[in-house]
Short mmCIF file of C-alpha atoms and ligand atoms in Angstrom, two decimals:
data_model
loop_
_atom_site.label_atom_id
_atom_site.label_comp_id
_atom_site.label_asym_id
_atom_site.label_seq_id
_atom_site.Cartn_x
_atom_site.Cartn_y
_atom_site.Cartn_z
CA MET A 1197 -9.67 -20.47 -36.06
CA GLN A 1198 -9.37 -21.40 -39.74
CA ASP A 1199 -12.32 -23.46 -40.96
CA THR A 1200 -10.97 -26.77 -42.20
CA PHE A 1201 -13.67 -27.64 -44.72
CA PHE A 1202 -15.18 -24.33 -45.77
CA HIS A 1203 -13.93 -21.27 -47.58
CA ASP A 1204 -13.97 -17.98 -45.73
CA LEU A 1205 -17.18 -16.04 -46.33
CA GLU A 1206 -17.05 -13.37 -49.02
CA ILE A 1207 -16.96 -9.80 -47.77
CA SER A 1208 -17.92 -6.94 -50.11
CA ASP A 1209 -16.06 -3.61 -50.12
CA ALA A 1210 -19.08 -1.90 -48.63
CA ASP A 1211 -19.45 -4.38 -45.74
CA PHE A 1212 -15.70 -4.38 -45.10
CA ASN A 1213 -15.73 -0.58 -44.89
CA ARG A 1214 -18.74 -0.59 -42.57
CA MET A 1215 -17.00 -2.95 -40.17
CA VAL A 1216 -13.69 -1.10 -40.34
CA ASN A 1217 -15.47 2.19 -39.57
CA PHE A 1218 -17.31 0.60 -36.65
CA MET A 1219 -14.10 -0.74 -35.07
CA GLN A 1220 -12.32 2.57 -35.64
CA LYS A 1221 -15.09 4.70 -34.17
CA GLU A 1222 -15.97 2.48 -31.20
CA TYR A 1223 -12.58 1.01 -30.22
CA GLY A 1224 -9.94 3.07 -32.01
CA MET A 1225 -8.60 0.09 -33.93
CA ASP A 1226 -7.52 0.69 -37.51
CA LEU A 1227 -8.28 -2.51 -39.44
CA SER A 1228 -8.36 -0.89 -42.88
CA LYS A 1229 -5.50 -3.12 -44.08
CA LYS A 1230 -6.81 -6.27 -42.40
CA ARG A 1231 -9.42 -7.55 -44.82
CA GLN A 1232 -8.01 -11.08 -44.83
CA LEU A 1233 -7.83 -11.11 -41.02
CA ILE A 1234 -11.44 -9.99 -40.64
CA SER A 1235 -12.75 -12.62 -42.99
CA SER A 1236 -10.57 -15.49 -41.69
CA ARG A 1237 -11.12 -14.79 -38.00
CA LEU A 1238 -14.88 -14.31 -38.29
CA SER A 1239 -16.12 -16.69 -41.01
CA HIS A 1240 -16.33 -19.79 -38.82
CA SER A 1241 -18.20 -18.06 -35.97
CA LEU A 1242 -20.56 -16.33 -38.39
CA ARG A 1243 -21.50 -19.68 -39.95
CA GLU A 1244 -21.99 -21.18 -36.49
CA ARG A 1245 -24.41 -18.37 -35.68
CA GLY A 1246 -26.38 -18.99 -38.85
CA TYR A 1247 -25.15 -16.03 -40.90
CA ARG A 1248 -24.74 -16.80 -44.61
CA ASP A 1249 -22.69 -13.70 -45.38
CA PHE A 1250 -21.04 -10.63 -43.87
CA HIS A 1251 -23.84 -8.37 -45.06
CA SER A 1252 -26.47 -9.58 -42.61
CA PHE A 1253 -23.88 -9.78 -39.82
CA ALA A 1254 -22.77 -6.18 -40.43
CA ASP A 1255 -26.44 -5.07 -40.41
CA HIS A 1256 -27.00 -6.79 -37.09
CA LEU A 1257 -23.74 -5.53 -35.58
CA LEU A 1258 -24.30 -1.93 -36.58
CA SER A 1259 -27.83 -1.85 -35.26
CA LYS A 1260 -26.16 -2.74 -31.90
CA LYS A 1261 -29.24 -4.60 -30.74
CA ASP A 1262 -27.28 -7.58 -29.60
CA ASP A 1263 -24.26 -7.39 -27.28
CA SER A 1264 -23.15 -10.87 -28.28
CA GLU A 1265 -22.30 -9.71 -31.84
CA VAL A 1266 -20.20 -6.89 -30.40
CA GLU A 1267 -18.53 -9.32 -27.99
CA LEU A 1268 -17.78 -11.72 -30.83
CA ILE A 1269 -15.99 -9.18 -32.94
CA ILE A 1270 -14.00 -7.83 -30.00
CA ASN A 1271 -12.94 -11.34 -29.02
CA LYS A 1272 -12.03 -12.23 -32.59
CA LEU A 1273 -10.49 -9.02 -33.91
CA THR A 1274 -8.35 -7.85 -31.00
CA THR A 1275 -4.80 -9.16 -30.92
CA ASN A 1276 -4.17 -10.44 -27.40
CA TYR A 1277 -0.61 -11.69 -27.77
CA THR A 1278 1.34 -11.10 -24.56
CA PHE A 1279 3.69 -12.89 -22.16
CA PHE A 1280 5.21 -12.60 -18.68
CA LEU A 1281 8.19 -10.24 -18.34
CA ARG A 1282 7.67 -8.91 -21.89
CA GLU A 1283 10.26 -6.19 -22.63
CA LYS A 1284 12.15 -7.16 -19.50
CA ASP A 1285 14.23 -3.99 -19.16
CA HIS A 1286 11.00 -2.12 -18.37
CA PHE A 1287 10.57 -4.19 -15.23
CA THR A 1288 14.20 -3.70 -14.23
CA TYR A 1289 13.74 0.05 -14.64
CA LEU A 1290 10.51 -0.11 -12.65
CA GLN A 1291 12.16 -1.91 -9.73
CA ASN A 1292 15.52 -0.13 -9.72
CA THR A 1293 14.62 3.44 -10.63
CA ILE A 1294 10.91 4.24 -10.46
CA LEU A 1295 9.77 2.37 -7.36
CA PRO A 1296 12.52 3.80 -5.09
CA GLU A 1297 11.54 7.28 -6.24
CA LEU A 1298 7.80 6.69 -5.76
CA VAL A 1299 8.37 5.25 -2.29
CA ARG A 1300 10.09 8.50 -1.24
CA ARG A 1301 7.26 10.50 -2.78
CA HIS A 1302 4.52 8.47 -1.11
CA LYS A 1303 6.16 7.83 2.25
CA ASN A 1304 3.22 9.43 4.04
CA ASP A 1305 0.15 8.12 2.22
CA ARG A 1306 1.76 4.78 1.23
CA VAL A 1307 -0.47 4.44 -1.83
CA LEU A 1308 0.86 3.70 -5.32
CA SER A 1309 -1.54 3.69 -8.24
CA ILE A 1310 -0.56 1.70 -11.31
CA TRP A 1311 -2.68 0.95 -14.38
CA SER A 1312 -2.09 -1.71 -16.99
CA ALA A 1313 -4.23 -0.35 -19.85
CA GLY A 1314 -4.81 -3.04 -22.48
CA CYS A 1315 -3.77 -5.84 -20.12
CA SER A 1316 -4.96 -8.69 -22.38
CA SER A 1317 -4.87 -12.05 -20.53
CA GLY A 1318 -3.11 -10.66 -17.45
CA GLU A 1319 0.58 -11.48 -17.90
CA GLU A 1320 1.60 -7.78 -17.82
CA PRO A 1321 -0.26 -6.73 -14.62
CA TYR A 1322 0.77 -9.95 -12.87
CA THR A 1323 4.41 -9.24 -13.80
CA ILE A 1324 4.00 -5.75 -12.31
CA SER A 1325 2.48 -7.30 -9.18
CA MET A 1326 5.50 -9.64 -8.91
CA CYS A 1327 7.91 -6.70 -9.25
CA LEU A 1328 6.06 -4.90 -6.46
CA LYS A 1329 6.32 -7.95 -4.24
CA GLU A 1330 10.04 -8.29 -5.02
CA PHE A 1331 10.62 -4.64 -4.28
CA PHE A 1332 8.56 -4.28 -1.10
CA GLY A 1333 9.22 -7.73 0.36
CA LYS A 1334 7.93 -7.89 3.94
CA GLU A 1335 6.88 -4.23 3.76
CA ALA A 1336 4.29 -5.05 1.06
CA SER A 1337 1.38 -5.27 3.49
CA ALA A 1338 2.13 -1.75 4.77
CA TRP A 1339 1.47 -0.31 1.29
CA ASP A 1340 -1.56 -0.12 -0.97
CA THR A 1341 -0.11 -1.02 -4.36
CA ARG A 1342 -3.10 -2.50 -6.15
CA VAL A 1343 -2.75 -2.62 -9.91
CA LEU A 1344 -5.76 -1.73 -12.06
CA ALA A 1345 -5.80 -3.87 -15.21
CA THR A 1346 -8.26 -3.19 -18.02
CA ASP A 1347 -9.10 -4.47 -21.48
CA ILE A 1348 -12.09 -4.63 -23.83
CA SER A 1349 -11.84 -8.31 -24.67
CA PRO A 1350 -14.15 -10.41 -22.44
CA GLN A 1351 -12.26 -13.55 -23.45
CA ALA A 1352 -8.87 -12.09 -22.50
CA LEU A 1353 -10.25 -10.74 -19.21
CA ALA A 1354 -11.73 -14.13 -18.30
CA LYS A 1355 -8.33 -15.75 -18.79
CA ALA A 1356 -6.67 -12.96 -16.80
CA ARG A 1357 -9.08 -13.38 -13.88
CA ALA A 1358 -8.50 -17.15 -13.84
CA GLY A 1359 -4.73 -16.57 -13.62
CA ILE A 1360 -3.87 -20.01 -14.97
CA TYR A 1361 -1.27 -20.37 -17.71
CA LYS A 1362 0.93 -22.86 -19.43
CA LYS A 1363 4.48 -22.81 -18.05
CA PRO A 1364 5.76 -19.23 -18.48
CA ALA A 1365 8.84 -19.19 -20.72
CA ASP A 1366 11.98 -17.31 -19.65
CA MET A 1367 10.79 -16.89 -16.09
CA PRO A 1368 13.59 -17.04 -13.49
CA ALA A 1369 13.30 -20.31 -11.52
CA GLU A 1370 12.93 -18.44 -8.18
CA TRP A 1371 10.02 -16.41 -9.55
CA LEU A 1372 8.38 -19.54 -10.92
CA ASN A 1373 8.62 -21.16 -7.47
CA ARG A 1374 7.60 -18.09 -5.54
CA TYR A 1375 4.73 -16.80 -7.66
CA PHE A 1376 3.11 -19.85 -9.26
CA THR A 1377 1.67 -23.15 -8.15
CA GLU A 1378 2.14 -25.96 -10.61
CA ASP A 1379 -0.70 -28.39 -11.17
CA LYS A 1380 1.23 -31.59 -11.83
CA ALA A 1381 -1.80 -33.29 -13.42
CA THR A 1382 -2.41 -30.62 -16.06
CA GLY A 1383 1.04 -29.02 -16.27
CA GLN A 1384 -0.65 -25.63 -15.78
CA TYR A 1385 0.69 -22.85 -13.57
CA ALA A 1386 -1.62 -20.81 -11.31
CA VAL A 1387 -0.60 -17.35 -10.10
CA VAL A 1388 -0.44 -17.39 -6.28
CA PRO A 1389 -3.10 -15.43 -4.33
CA ALA A 1390 -0.63 -12.81 -3.02
CA ILE A 1391 0.08 -11.74 -6.61
CA LYS A 1392 -3.41 -12.34 -7.97
CA ASN A 1393 -5.25 -10.42 -5.26
CA ASN A 1394 -3.12 -7.34 -5.89
CA VAL A 1395 -4.56 -6.94 -9.40
CA ILE A 1396 -8.07 -5.65 -10.10
CA PHE A 1397 -9.41 -6.54 -13.56
CA ARG A 1398 -12.10 -4.41 -15.19
CA SER A 1399 -13.55 -4.01 -18.65
CA PHE A 1400 -12.70 -0.56 -20.00
CA ASN A 1401 -12.67 0.88 -23.51
CA LEU A 1402 -9.71 3.22 -23.96
CA MET A 1403 -11.86 5.41 -26.24
CA ASP A 1404 -13.97 6.39 -23.20
CA PRO A 1405 -13.28 9.31 -20.83
CA ILE A 1406 -10.91 8.28 -18.02
CA GLN A 1407 -12.67 8.83 -14.74
CA PHE A 1408 -11.07 6.62 -12.11
CA ARG A 1409 -11.07 7.63 -8.45
CA LEU A 1410 -7.28 7.90 -8.21
CA LYS A 1411 -4.79 9.56 -10.51
CA PHE A 1412 -1.96 7.30 -11.58
CA ASP A 1413 1.74 7.14 -10.70
CA ILE A 1414 2.40 4.78 -13.59
CA ILE A 1415 0.47 3.77 -16.69
CA PHE A 1416 1.56 0.81 -18.79
CA CYS A 1417 -0.06 0.97 -22.23
CA ARG A 1418 2.18 -1.27 -24.27
CA ASN A 1419 1.45 -2.85 -27.65
CA VAL A 1420 -2.05 -1.36 -27.68
CA MET A 1421 -1.68 1.94 -29.54
CA ILE A 1422 0.07 0.20 -32.45
CA TYR A 1423 -3.45 -0.64 -33.64
CA PHE A 1424 -4.55 3.03 -33.46
CA ASN A 1425 -3.92 5.81 -35.97
CA ALA A 1426 -1.88 8.86 -34.89
CA LYS A 1427 -4.94 11.00 -34.17
CA THR A 1428 -6.55 8.35 -31.92
CA ARG A 1429 -3.19 7.70 -30.22
CA ASP A 1430 -2.52 11.39 -29.52
CA ALA A 1431 -6.02 11.89 -28.10
CA LEU A 1432 -5.56 8.87 -25.81
CA VAL A 1433 -2.11 10.05 -24.69
CA SER A 1434 -3.55 13.41 -23.69
CA ARG A 1435 -6.37 11.66 -21.77
CA PHE A 1436 -3.67 9.60 -20.02
CA HIS A 1437 -1.83 12.85 -19.21
CA GLY A 1438 -4.98 14.21 -17.54
CA ALA A 1439 -5.37 11.02 -15.49
CA MET A 1440 -1.79 11.03 -14.15
CA LEU A 1441 -0.15 12.56 -11.07
CA PRO A 1442 2.62 15.17 -11.56
CA ALA A 1443 5.96 13.63 -12.66
CA SER A 1444 4.40 10.21 -13.20
CA TYR A 1445 5.42 7.61 -15.80
CA LEU A 1446 3.92 6.24 -19.01
CA PHE A 1447 5.32 3.00 -20.46
CA ILE A 1448 4.68 2.19 -24.11
CA SER A 1449 6.29 -0.63 -26.07
CA HIS A 1450 9.74 -0.42 -27.68
CA SER A 1451 8.11 -0.75 -31.09
CA GLU A 1452 5.85 2.31 -30.55
CA SER A 1453 6.47 6.03 -30.42
CA LEU A 1454 4.64 9.01 -28.93
CA GLY A 1455 5.81 11.19 -31.81
CA GLN A 1456 6.85 14.73 -30.82
CA ASN A 1457 4.44 14.90 -27.90
CA PRO A 1458 5.01 18.02 -25.76
CA LEU A 1459 3.18 16.49 -22.78
CA PHE A 1460 5.87 13.89 -22.03
CA ARG A 1461 9.68 13.58 -21.95
CA MET A 1462 11.45 10.27 -22.54
CA THR A 1463 13.54 9.07 -19.56
CA ALA A 1464 14.43 5.55 -20.75
CA PRO A 1465 13.63 3.58 -23.90
CA ALA A 1466 9.81 3.63 -24.26
CA VAL A 1467 9.37 5.19 -20.78
CA TYR A 1468 7.96 8.72 -20.59
CA LEU A 1469 7.76 11.20 -17.72
CA LYS A 1470 4.73 13.47 -17.48
CA ARG A 1471 5.77 17.12 -17.87
C1 SAM B 1277 -1.24 -7.08 -27.88
S1 SAM B 1277 -2.22 -6.88 -26.43
C2 SAM B 1277 -1.06 -6.09 -25.33
C3 SAM B 1277 -1.00 -6.75 -23.96
C4 SAM B 1277 0.09 -6.20 -23.04
N1 SAM B 1277 -0.10 -4.80 -22.78
C5 SAM B 1277 1.47 -6.46 -23.60
O1 SAM B 1277 2.17 -5.51 -23.97
O2 SAM B 1277 1.88 -7.62 -23.66
C6 SAM B 1277 -3.29 -5.51 -26.88
C7 SAM B 1277 -4.57 -5.46 -26.06
O3 SAM B 1277 -5.18 -4.17 -26.24
C8 SAM B 1277 -6.57 -4.35 -26.14
N2 SAM B 1277 -7.27 -3.21 -26.75
C9 SAM B 1277 -7.32 -2.85 -28.05
N3 SAM B 1277 -8.11 -1.78 -28.22
C10 SAM B 1277 -8.57 -1.45 -26.99
C11 SAM B 1277 -9.45 -0.44 -26.51
N4 SAM B 1277 -10.04 0.44 -27.32
N5 SAM B 1277 -9.71 -0.40 -25.18
C12 SAM B 1277 -9.14 -1.30 -24.34
N6 SAM B 1277 -8.31 -2.28 -24.73
C13 SAM B 1277 -8.04 -2.35 -26.05
C14 SAM B 1277 -6.82 -5.67 -26.86
O4 SAM B 1277 -8.04 -6.27 -26.48
C15 SAM B 1277 -5.59 -6.49 -26.46
O5 SAM B 1277 -5.87 -7.37 -25.38
#
């Protein structure tokens, strides 16, 4: 939040570079062109915590003695913008093309494994959970379709776990009725338990090795790698490849690209099939 009465704190080149390097190395985010963003998003909280300048904050942060400094900069410097049914044609493709195919493939084990990597405040994994419910209908209870949803932002994950939102825009009326309960007093909308309980939220840094119990049929990693440089992105995409089942799907956003990656083949706009 912009501080109404005070100027943003000054940040020297050296301290800016130290913080940029930290975010790049630990979380993959390239903030080298975001000097203004760093100073405007952090100044208020730094003052509140008694810091007089970025220098002492950077010292404290880099010594990594205090998790709350790390948490602060993750909460403040990640961009958590998201909404229900974002890039709608992805969900149409999921329901009409991918799920019928996966159901044939998994007719014996009846387990689908889907990961929303960089789930922010939960709108993406809950949308996936709604699509699963739409697709499976009464059969849903015969399948294990739990969606793993991960992020590094504690603030975004807390909102995701609560599952309470202002009225979702552009949501079909039937979905709004079926999948949300409106609190008339507050005007807020709560995701219903059948959708909520099908999503498992965890904190996970995408720079870490991927060692989940199951390999994935589908990974959504949309609007996350835009903050990474090409080298970090390519390394993550090959870790995704290793964590996926044969002929499984990777969704990225329409504004991203995998470059000329030999590990995947595009099957629909921003949807890739593992080779
Ligand atoms: C713009 S949101 C995208 C949300 C959703 N996938 C969508 O497309 O609407 C990007 C999210 O990526 C997360 N993120 C960034 N770097 C990350 C990392 N290294 N590990 C895990 N999550 C990360 C941020 O915290 C943020 O919530």
